[in-house]
Amino acid sequence: MRLDLEIHSPLEEVNLPAFTKHGVRVFVKRDDLIHPLISGNKWRKLKYLLKKADAESKQHLVTFGGAYSNHLLATAAAAAKFGFKATGFVRGEEVQNDTLLLCRLHGMQLIFTSRESYRDKAALFNNHFAGDTNAFFIDEGGASPEAALGCSELVDELPFAFDHVFCACGTGTTAAGIINGLNKHQLKTQFHAIPALKNGNFLRNDIDKFLTHPHPFHLHNQYHFGGYAKTTPKLIGFIKTFTAATGILIEPVYTGKMLYALVDMVKQGEFASGSRILAVHTGGIMGLFGMANKF
């Protein structure tokens, strides 16, 4: 089975007054343009998991996510594109929304489960699919060494070295992968992870467990805006202004918080004049539909 998408996403320089004032150059890695639905870090994280499933002759992908999960939608779209069956465990009560509609349209079976039972994903998988030798477990968000390997390839695509790299952080897998890529190329780039959830310091351990070699990184916990999928008028205002000024659509769950952090740190003079900074757009634009009333 051929499991390929074009993943050399474009690099786009962004010019904002704060960047000019402080003498820094900021580029956005447009992973959101990889695929309409398997976008951002989603394809990078799924690529080697799907190759592993195919190598093991497993044709039924079983994964997990919330009602607005970009990972569920990406897995459903990838399963349809590459000939897999897909099942998604959805956290919480049964609901209808645009994300789940697209999951169903791509053939994914959805199983809604209580928040309590959702905590033990291995048990959920075993209770429903222990007898299905064709079923292949994919953790929430694709978290795995295979996903980290896929994300590490982002660094292979960079045309020059950066002084700093910024990335939103949910499970820590993408961050770990990019850090591994920096190590592979022996780059001294400083990596900045922006947790999308409150009290995100635990992500330090989650990132460390997927690192191929120890590597220092910065974890900025102060830009969560109240927690996962939480927002404030200040963040919404930033997203409106950034999108209108650049033409790059961002959302409040991940990339919006990451870019807010980057701009805020530039304004505080955190980076030397002449610094080149990379911001990784990890996609997830469907997250906007769950927060349309905020705009």
mmCIF file of N, CA, C and O in Angstrom, residues 64 82 98 107 134 146 152 160 170 180 193 207 211 234 258 269 284 292:
data_model
loop_
_atom_site.group_PDB
_atom_site.id
_atom_site.type_symbol
_atom_site.label_atom_id
_atom_site.label_comp_id
_atom_site.label_asym_id
_atom_site.label_seq_id
_atom_site.Cartn_x
_atom_site.Cartn_y
_atom_site.Cartn_z
ATOM 1 N N PHE A 64 -9.032 7.659 19.452
ATOM 2 C CA PHE A 64 -9.748 8.320 20.535
ATOM 3 C C PHE A 64 -9.666 9.841 20.380
ATOM 4 O O PHE A 64 -8.672 10.376 19.904
ATOM 5 N N PHE A 82 -6.699 5.747 2.324
ATOM 6 C CA PHE A 82 -5.738 4.656 2.157
ATOM 7 C C PHE A 82 -6.342 3.266 2.374
ATOM 8 O O PHE A 82 -5.612 2.281 2.481
ATOM 9 N N ASP A 98 -20.105 19.506 13.227
ATOM 10 C CA ASP A 98 -19.493 19.440 11.890
ATOM 11 C C ASP A 98 -18.339 18.456 11.830
ATOM 12 O O ASP A 98 -18.159 17.730 10.840
ATOM 13 N N GLY A 107 -16.635 7.445 6.780
ATOM 14 C CA GLY A 107 -16.811 6.040 7.107
ATOM 15 C C GLY A 107 -16.424 5.632 8.510
ATOM 16 O O GLY A 107 -16.444 4.436 8.828
ATOM 17 N N ASN A 134 -7.713 -7.765 13.517
ATOM 18 C CA ASN A 134 -7.471 -6.768 12.482
ATOM 19 C C ASN A 134 -7.382 -5.348 13.050
ATOM 20 O O ASN A 134 -7.025 -4.414 12.348
ATOM 21 N N GLU A 146 6.286 6.443 16.782
ATOM 22 C CA GLU A 146 6.122 6.570 15.326
ATOM 23 C C GLU A 146 5.686 7.982 14.952
ATOM 24 O O GLU A 146 6.131 8.556 13.949
ATOM 25 N N SER A 152 9.560 14.608 13.324
ATOM 26 C CA SER A 152 10.973 14.998 13.228
ATOM 27 C C SER A 152 11.348 15.382 11.803
ATOM 28 O O SER A 152 12.280 16.172 11.588
ATOM 29 N N PHE A 160 16.974 26.696 5.971
ATOM 30 C CA PHE A 160 18.079 27.280 6.731
ATOM 31 C C PHE A 160 17.788 27.109 8.212
ATOM 32 O O PHE A 160 16.687 26.724 8.608
ATOM 33 N N GLY A 170 0.073 19.699 22.852
ATOM 34 C CA GLY A 170 -1.081 19.029 23.442
ATOM 35 C C GLY A 170 -0.693 17.751 24.144
ATOM 36 O O GLY A 170 -0.915 17.585 25.345
ATOM 37 N N ASN A 180 13.826 16.148 18.223
ATOM 38 C CA ASN A 180 14.654 15.067 17.678
ATOM 39 C C ASN A 180 15.228 15.444 16.319
ATOM 40 O O ASN A 180 16.379 15.115 15.996
ATOM 41 N N ALA A 193 7.935 25.249 23.599
ATOM 42 C CA ALA A 193 6.645 24.559 23.583
ATOM 43 C C ALA A 193 5.616 25.401 24.331
ATOM 44 O O ALA A 193 5.875 25.857 25.443
ATOM 45 N N ILE A 207 7.149 14.953 26.819
ATOM 46 C CA ILE A 207 8.097 15.254 25.745
ATOM 47 C C ILE A 207 9.361 14.419 25.912
ATOM 48 O O ILE A 207 9.851 13.796 24.957
ATOM 49 N N LEU A 211 11.951 11.658 23.350
ATOM 50 C CA LEU A 211 13.211 12.191 22.842
ATOM 51 C C LEU A 211 14.206 11.067 22.606
ATOM 52 O O LEU A 211 14.353 10.164 23.437
ATOM 53 N N LYS A 234 -9.226 38.623 24.888
ATOM 54 C CA LYS A 234 -7.902 39.053 24.438
ATOM 55 C C LYS A 234 -7.349 38.104 23.367
ATOM 56 O O LYS A 234 -6.807 38.554 22.350
ATOM 57 N N MET A 258 -0.186 29.696 20.615
ATOM 58 C CA MET A 258 1.253 29.661 20.341
ATOM 59 C C MET A 258 1.729 30.984 19.738
ATOM 60 O O MET A 258 2.744 31.547 20.160
ATOM 61 N N GLY A 269 10.919 41.860 24.287
ATOM 62 C CA GLY A 269 12.345 41.924 23.989
ATOM 63 C C GLY A 269 13.108 40.665 24.349
ATOM 64 O O GLY A 269 14.303 40.718 24.658
ATOM 65 N N GLY A 284 -5.508 22.193 12.534
ATOM 66 C CA GLY A 284 -6.589 22.220 13.521
ATOM 67 C C GLY A 284 -7.614 23.301 13.300
ATOM 68 O O GLY A 284 -8.327 23.690 14.237
ATOM 69 N N ALA A 292 -17.403 29.147 17.346
ATOM 70 C CA ALA A 292 -17.906 30.194 16.458
ATOM 71 C C ALA A 292 -18.608 31.313 17.241
ATOM 72 O O ALA A 292 -18.550 32.485 16.853
#
